[in-house]
XYZ file of C-alpha atoms in Angstrom:
502
model
C -0.291 0.069 -0.087
C 1.349 3.336 -1.124
C 1.279 6.224 1.384
C 3.024 9.764 1.787
C 5.556 9.651 4.468
C 6.624 12.316 6.888
C 9.576 12.218 9.271
C 8.857 13.875 12.714
C 12.773 13.693 13.647
C 16.155 13.999 12.306
C 16.630 10.370 10.591
C 18.782 8.200 12.555
C 22.068 6.328 10.832
C 23.808 3.202 11.507
C 27.403 2.790 12.486
C 28.720 3.219 8.914
C 27.092 6.876 8.296
C 24.299 5.356 5.965
C 20.670 6.754 6.749
C 17.554 4.716 6.978
C 15.369 7.310 8.298
C 12.633 6.834 5.585
C 9.823 5.704 7.856
C 6.142 7.222 8.340
C 6.649 7.918 12.489
C 3.828 10.324 12.270
C 0.361 9.132 11.046
C 0.160 9.336 7.163
C -2.519 10.175 4.654
C -3.565 7.403 2.416
C -4.194 8.299 -1.208
C -8.104 7.974 -1.888
C -8.795 7.345 1.619
C -9.909 9.716 4.547
C -8.128 7.045 7.337
C -4.375 7.626 8.418
C -2.243 4.679 8.730
C 0.813 3.622 10.782
C 3.853 1.496 9.978
C 5.231 -1.177 12.115
C 8.041 0.954 13.132
C 5.759 3.818 14.334
C 3.431 1.121 15.917
C 5.978 -0.638 17.825
C 7.081 2.555 18.939
C 3.968 3.803 20.359
C 3.439 0.617 21.862
C 6.815 0.792 24.119
C 6.013 4.466 25.116
C 2.365 3.507 26.093
C 3.932 0.655 28.265
C 6.419 3.435 29.980
C 9.593 2.451 28.442
C 11.916 5.750 28.927
C 15.136 4.476 27.476
C 16.460 2.447 24.933
C 20.041 1.499 24.099
C 21.449 0.180 20.979
C 23.189 0.081 17.541
C 20.898 0.879 14.330
C 21.402 -0.151 11.254
C 18.727 -2.214 9.109
C 16.182 -3.026 9.550
C 15.458 -0.920 12.794
C 16.718 2.406 12.240
C 13.527 3.999 11.484
C 11.962 2.255 14.264
C 14.637 3.955 16.678
C 13.596 7.319 14.895
C 10.363 6.558 15.870
C 11.060 5.876 19.479
C 12.875 9.119 19.794
C 9.850 10.777 18.538
C 7.275 9.296 21.293
C 9.860 10.679 23.968
C 11.633 7.661 24.286
C 15.660 8.344 24.844
C 17.679 6.553 22.639
C 21.481 6.042 23.491
C 23.655 4.624 20.336
C 26.600 2.586 21.186
C 29.461 1.233 18.932
C 29.039 -2.423 20.474
C 25.636 -3.930 21.038
C 27.378 -5.543 23.845
C 27.811 -2.558 25.811
C 24.530 -1.422 25.176
C 23.048 -4.487 26.739
C 25.120 -3.976 29.627
C 23.416 -0.216 30.043
C 20.156 -1.444 29.365
C 20.720 -3.644 32.419
C 22.176 -0.956 34.766
C 19.246 1.427 33.468
C 16.876 -1.459 34.696
C 18.511 -1.865 38.032
C 18.664 1.962 38.865
C 15.217 2.802 37.602
C 13.341 -0.257 38.405
C 11.917 -0.354 35.209
C 12.704 -2.447 32.006
C 15.678 -1.202 29.971
C 15.566 -1.790 26.469
C 18.342 -3.072 23.993
C 18.023 -2.533 20.172
C 19.809 -4.680 17.552
C 19.949 -5.204 14.311
C 19.456 -9.092 12.823
C 21.710 -11.622 12.782
C 25.028 -10.724 14.235
C 23.564 -7.763 15.890
C 20.908 -10.187 18.237
C 23.978 -12.495 18.541
C 26.197 -9.745 20.097
C 22.913 -8.416 22.182
C 23.234 -11.712 24.394
C 25.826 -10.649 26.220
C 24.110 -7.704 27.779
C 20.597 -9.743 27.991
C 22.456 -12.743 29.696
C 24.491 -10.578 32.054
C 21.130 -9.043 33.087
C 19.218 -12.814 33.286
C 21.781 -13.608 35.964
C 21.927 -10.351 37.716
C 17.994 -10.728 37.982
C 17.430 -7.456 36.093
C 14.089 -6.751 33.568
C 16.035 -5.960 30.152
C 14.147 -6.486 26.895
C 16.335 -7.323 23.747
C 14.602 -6.180 20.730
C 16.001 -7.349 17.188
C 14.777 -6.830 13.726
C 14.998 -10.047 11.569
C 14.646 -10.925 8.051
C 11.493 -11.117 5.753
C 9.574 -14.239 6.917
C 8.879 -14.968 3.547
C 12.656 -15.631 2.627
C 13.361 -17.878 5.701
C 15.385 -20.803 4.825
C 16.228 -19.115 1.784
C 19.917 -17.411 3.074
C 18.444 -13.839 3.444
C 20.546 -11.050 4.724
C 21.754 -11.701 8.459
C 19.242 -14.492 8.651
C 18.839 -16.513 11.922
C 16.235 -18.094 14.164
C 16.709 -15.677 16.793
C 13.551 -16.690 18.860
C 15.168 -20.147 19.640
C 18.684 -18.673 19.759
C 17.590 -16.290 22.429
C 15.511 -18.623 24.705
C 18.297 -20.410 26.716
C 19.223 -16.635 27.948
C 15.701 -15.151 28.693
C 12.096 -15.832 30.206
C 10.265 -14.916 27.411
C 10.903 -15.153 23.625
C 8.471 -13.946 21.256
C 8.220 -12.812 17.333
C 5.459 -10.556 16.060
C 4.287 -12.607 13.093
C 2.127 -9.378 11.686
C 1.602 -5.932 12.814
C -1.420 -6.451 15.019
C 0.729 -8.746 17.278
C 3.098 -6.121 18.208
C 1.489 -4.887 21.184
C 0.517 -8.337 22.659
C 4.526 -9.500 22.153
C 5.666 -6.394 23.594
C 3.213 -6.598 26.462
C 4.079 -10.104 27.010
C 7.878 -9.265 26.936
C 7.453 -6.529 29.642
C 5.547 -8.843 32.097
C 7.864 -11.531 31.956
C 10.610 -9.267 32.483
C 9.290 -7.617 35.600
C 7.250 -10.355 37.170
C 8.660 -12.817 40.166
C 12.432 -12.385 39.905
C 13.045 -9.951 37.034
C 14.944 -11.340 34.054
C 15.574 -11.061 30.457
C 12.818 -11.175 27.493
C 13.004 -10.973 23.713
C 10.819 -9.471 21.185
C 11.495 -10.302 17.628
C 10.265 -7.931 14.804
C 10.464 -9.029 11.051
C 11.397 -6.580 8.220
C 8.199 -7.166 6.774
C 6.110 -6.585 9.693
C 7.989 -3.121 10.245
C 6.717 -2.214 7.086
C 3.484 -3.450 7.200
C 0.618 -0.722 7.766
C -2.438 -0.340 10.154
C -5.130 2.368 10.825
C -4.798 4.989 13.587
C -8.084 3.626 14.536
C -7.658 0.267 14.752
C -3.805 0.589 16.235
C -5.527 2.905 19.122
C -7.834 -0.214 20.145
C -4.901 -2.712 20.248
C -2.950 -0.036 22.250
C -5.652 0.639 24.770
C -5.131 -2.152 27.209
C -1.349 -0.980 27.570
C -0.475 0.624 30.575
C 2.516 2.171 31.864
C 4.579 -0.485 34.344
C 4.929 0.972 37.498
C 7.421 -0.636 39.983
C 5.260 -1.549 43.235
C 7.568 0.447 45.605
C 6.730 3.460 43.584
C 3.141 3.171 44.051
C 1.148 4.712 46.972
C 0.351 1.734 49.360
C -2.230 1.953 52.465
C -0.080 -1.029 54.195
C 2.951 -3.255 53.866
C 1.223 -5.220 51.275
C 0.403 -8.803 51.146
C 0.831 -10.561 54.254
C 2.838 -13.464 54.733
C 0.876 -16.091 57.392
C 1.931 -15.009 60.938
C 3.032 -18.397 61.801
C 5.695 -17.755 59.091
C 7.155 -14.356 60.439
C 6.661 -15.224 63.952
C 9.024 -18.080 63.325
C 11.633 -15.946 61.521
C 11.653 -13.574 64.500
C 11.554 -15.888 67.149
C 15.085 -17.468 65.404
C 16.598 -14.008 65.531
C 15.621 -13.401 69.078
C 16.985 -16.612 70.208
C 20.264 -16.071 68.516
C 23.731 -15.783 70.028
C 25.377 -14.347 66.922
C 22.859 -13.128 64.393
C 23.439 -11.875 61.189
C 21.797 -9.645 58.398
C 23.277 -10.194 54.866
C 21.835 -7.498 52.461
C 22.109 -8.199 48.341
C 21.455 -6.136 45.790
C 18.079 -7.401 45.463
C 16.872 -5.354 48.388
C 18.486 -2.430 46.625
C 16.469 -3.288 43.740
C 13.280 -3.753 45.771
C 13.912 -0.256 47.473
C 13.960 -1.976 50.778
C 16.364 0.487 52.519
C 13.978 2.471 54.945
C 12.421 -0.887 56.526
C 16.045 -2.638 56.495
C 17.749 0.334 58.619
C 14.603 0.306 60.878
C 15.451 -3.374 61.461
C 19.078 -2.943 62.537
C 17.903 0.195 64.737
C 15.636 -1.965 66.281
C 17.778 -4.940 66.876
C 21.131 -3.869 66.706
C 22.041 -6.760 64.700
C 25.096 -6.544 62.767
C 24.917 -6.316 58.923
C 27.132 -7.402 55.903
C 26.256 -6.153 52.213
C 27.316 -7.758 49.161
C 29.224 -6.085 46.920
C 26.103 -4.368 45.285
C 24.299 -4.207 48.480
C 26.574 -1.598 49.888
C 25.054 1.845 50.776
C 21.858 0.092 51.758
C 22.782 0.930 55.183
C 25.889 3.404 55.136
C 29.554 1.555 55.380
C 29.979 3.932 57.995
C 27.331 2.423 60.384
C 28.629 1.156 63.532
C 26.911 -2.048 63.167
C 28.598 -2.657 59.664
C 30.926 -5.914 59.375
C 32.384 -4.902 56.490
C 35.693 -5.004 57.895
C 35.115 -8.101 59.742
C 33.627 -10.348 56.785
C 35.338 -13.670 57.421
C 34.575 -13.349 61.280
C 31.385 -12.475 60.647
C 30.628 -15.659 57.951
C 32.110 -18.041 60.220
C 30.857 -17.382 63.568
C 27.204 -16.362 62.955
C 24.637 -18.702 63.988
C 21.474 -17.421 62.395
C 21.334 -15.308 59.355
C 18.553 -13.144 57.705
C 19.438 -12.875 54.169
C 17.598 -10.202 52.663
C 17.580 -9.869 48.447
C 21.087 -12.168 48.052
C 21.357 -15.704 46.982
C 23.705 -18.259 48.613
C 26.002 -18.763 45.610
C 29.822 -18.274 45.451
C 29.583 -14.847 46.259
C 28.335 -15.895 49.705
C 30.210 -19.086 49.647
C 27.272 -21.187 49.165
C 26.250 -20.841 52.875
C 28.360 -23.759 53.340
C 31.180 -24.724 55.598
C 34.457 -23.868 56.101
C 33.648 -20.227 55.233
C 30.401 -20.375 57.634
C 29.486 -22.405 60.693
C 28.702 -26.154 60.371
C 25.652 -25.228 62.710
C 24.520 -21.708 60.727
C 20.867 -21.280 60.588
C 19.598 -19.272 57.458
C 16.409 -17.139 57.058
C 15.914 -16.044 53.447
C 13.923 -13.561 51.755
C 13.569 -13.720 48.153
C 11.401 -12.950 45.551
C 11.182 -16.638 43.921
C 10.159 -19.736 45.616
C 12.357 -21.629 43.655
C 15.415 -20.158 44.995
C 14.123 -20.798 48.763
C 13.308 -24.732 47.287
C 16.611 -24.836 46.144
C 18.766 -23.602 49.110
C 16.772 -25.047 51.769
C 17.022 -22.398 54.501
C 15.625 -22.769 58.356
C 13.179 -20.542 57.071
C 12.218 -19.244 54.195
C 10.142 -16.009 53.374
C 8.972 -15.584 49.873
C 7.960 -12.126 48.354
C 9.135 -8.454 48.208
C 11.967 -7.586 50.593
C 10.405 -4.230 51.298
C 7.104 -5.848 52.323
C 8.490 -8.782 54.178
C 11.102 -6.768 56.271
C 8.096 -4.287 57.124
C 6.005 -7.092 58.390
C 9.410 -8.476 60.589
C 9.659 -4.857 62.224
C 6.307 -4.632 63.024
C 6.330 -8.195 64.657
C 9.822 -7.217 66.418
C 7.955 -4.180 67.795
C 5.220 -6.289 69.342
C 8.031 -8.322 71.301
C 10.817 -6.114 71.373
C 14.711 -7.065 71.784
C 17.909 -5.525 70.802
C 21.920 -6.239 70.889
C 23.284 -3.306 72.678
C 26.551 -1.931 72.180
C 28.272 -4.623 75.088
C 26.708 -7.685 73.625
C 29.638 -9.946 73.430
C 28.769 -10.650 69.801
C 28.686 -7.034 68.964
C 31.984 -6.306 70.707
C 33.743 -9.434 68.949
C 32.954 -7.623 65.305
C 33.468 -4.301 66.419
C 37.215 -5.040 67.778
C 37.983 -7.123 64.557
C 36.627 -4.113 62.535
C 38.885 -1.949 64.296
C 41.956 -3.794 64.077
C 41.171 -4.372 60.401
C 40.651 -0.773 59.835
C 43.847 0.629 61.374
C 45.839 -2.124 59.334
C 44.597 -0.937 56.069
C 44.714 2.653 57.277
C 48.327 2.607 57.977
C 48.845 1.345 54.392
C 46.506 3.641 52.655
C 48.472 6.612 54.361
C 51.658 5.771 52.672
C 52.240 7.369 49.265
C 53.301 4.919 46.958
C 54.877 5.935 43.462
C 54.583 4.339 41.016
C 51.109 3.541 42.235
C 50.158 0.533 43.902
C 46.042 -0.331 44.270
C 45.874 1.501 47.687
C 47.154 4.884 46.614
C 44.800 5.943 43.891
C 41.790 4.404 45.767
C 42.477 6.441 48.681
C 42.644 9.775 46.436
C 39.207 8.647 44.689
C 37.740 7.620 48.084
C 38.504 11.366 49.690
C 37.637 12.934 46.494
C 34.253 11.365 46.613
C 33.761 11.741 50.258
C 34.214 15.893 49.723
C 31.270 15.853 47.229
C 28.697 15.203 49.887
C 25.252 14.117 49.017
C 24.039 12.887 46.780
C 26.787 10.591 46.895
C 28.199 9.815 43.491
C 27.606 6.303 41.713
C 30.639 4.359 41.613
C 31.117 1.974 38.707
C 34.073 -0.782 39.177
C 35.246 -3.393 37.155
C 38.696 -5.442 37.248
C 39.256 -8.467 39.649
C 42.037 -6.283 41.681
C 40.420 -3.144 41.123
C 37.007 -4.282 42.781
C 38.678 -6.441 45.706
C 40.391 -3.543 46.854
C 37.564 -0.973 45.860
C 35.072 -2.841 48.290
C 37.512 -2.198 51.597
C 38.391 0.856 50.404
C 35.536 2.780 48.760
C 32.785 3.499 51.117
C 28.912 3.583 49.827
C 26.578 5.620 52.038
C 23.467 5.468 49.772
C 21.570 2.481 48.043
C 22.254 1.653 44.147
C 25.518 3.546 44.489
C 27.701 0.547 43.341
C 27.618 -1.153 40.077
C 30.478 -3.994 39.516
C 30.602 -7.355 37.531
C 27.939 -8.440 39.892
C 26.785 -12.121 40.140
C 28.442 -13.398 36.514
C 31.505 -11.479 37.193
C 31.041 -10.188 33.713
C 34.240 -7.961 32.385
C 33.673 -5.230 29.743
C 30.468 -3.594 31.679
C 32.199 -0.677 33.192
C 31.366 1.629 30.367
C 27.929 0.720 29.465
C 26.891 0.978 33.042
C 28.688 4.181 33.713
C 26.833 5.802 30.702
C 23.334 4.169 31.779
C 24.095 5.634 35.501
C 24.705 9.332 33.765
C 21.477 9.116 31.545
C 18.786 7.986 34.327
C 20.682 9.901 37.251
C 22.057 13.103 35.550
C 22.031 14.573 39.289
C 24.816 12.557 40.514
C 28.488 12.432 39.412
C 29.511 8.952 37.863
C 32.635 7.373 38.792
C 34.264 4.457 36.998
C 37.315 2.945 38.390
C 38.472 0.572 36.039
C 41.188 -2.029 35.604
C 43.147 -1.759 32.231
C 41.811 -4.991 31.073
C 38.452 -4.249 32.187
C 38.640 -1.173 30.221
C 40.123 -2.599 27.208
C 36.776 -4.677 26.501
C 34.626 -1.471 26.189
C 37.000 1.290 26.260
C 35.764 3.286 22.782
C 32.264 3.765 24.070
C 34.021 6.510 26.442
C 32.905 8.816 23.274
C 29.079 8.172 23.560
C 28.237 10.136 26.331
């Protein structure tokens, strides 16, 4: 069907500079008809905007450049990268920092394959990311079309949902499913396949509006106005968890990035204030409670793990980062209380008590129960004193090394300089991006986090090359904060060219 096209924004170009912006991002008149029509590019962009998508990262080219242009017209901010891997890492970081799905846009075939790095990294870190790729014309499947690949099947091992819009009418449904699966339960990656022929199909504005009417902007649960702490667990489960903490001689609270993603910092801080229980964050859980808090066991980590007898784990998995919750790093008799959004995770770890649900809501319920039957570990409690003494000893030993100016630099001298410069900035605290094995290890000990979601590193998968993507995403979604990327030379080498993107 022929119709007149008008562009509502400057057309984008692919990485070679070739322009592909000839799409009707605005409704266009059709000859001999009073009805107006949208093509698949404009319709898909409207669907994403209607669903509340704010950021898209990627590399444009055939067949998705017009789609990116249309997304810009709909108010979605598109950040063009040099490589799909870094763009995917950026989409994951944006999702973590905002709580809303991040979108990665790629071309077909190799572009989609490159995007799997970011999608799988988001899947392992449990961040909601949607990979959207163009694909070959459906009628040419099997003929050796340009960049042909069965992308729906290729993506399945790395995603919670993988769907193709086989015609323009299916676009809203596939996008809706991708968003729902990405954010439901344990967040993760999903995939939307947009064939070339579907992007060139047209739909009337009237019919398109009907199909889009069911799409609503995704709003994270923590940002909704609530009259209570939400869905209540049975009192017996909360009672059992509180009783176990009360009876413990050496209790510990472990905080993961899942708690940060859930915006659980307020009830968690209240829990520590109520009980006086020492806490230990995982690397990206740092800042949920400031590292400077007197109950922080960061500097006494090995002792805290080895001797704790009851451990409340909030939004963290007992994986390699926490030594699987097993001896010899943990006591043989330790009892775990796990709070996790995933019932499968609880079943896998077999804790003494498993609480399935949103971390913010569940910790709020625990606090309510503790207020009814209060208990608190004071400063003179033997367990608190033991951890405090170990912390003080380790801090003094580290300070002696930090205070030495070593030239040429070792790891400690530049870390001290960075630490002091960040501290001088005050609030809002900078977002720290860190990658490289030694860089991250030393940085966790020296660089302090005082606000949640201000540390991004290699994460659960230990992925190298994430740094520039993470830093760019943080700068885009948190423009009020300085972003500081502390990179090892090898880690920087994976994606250093992206430094010119933003």
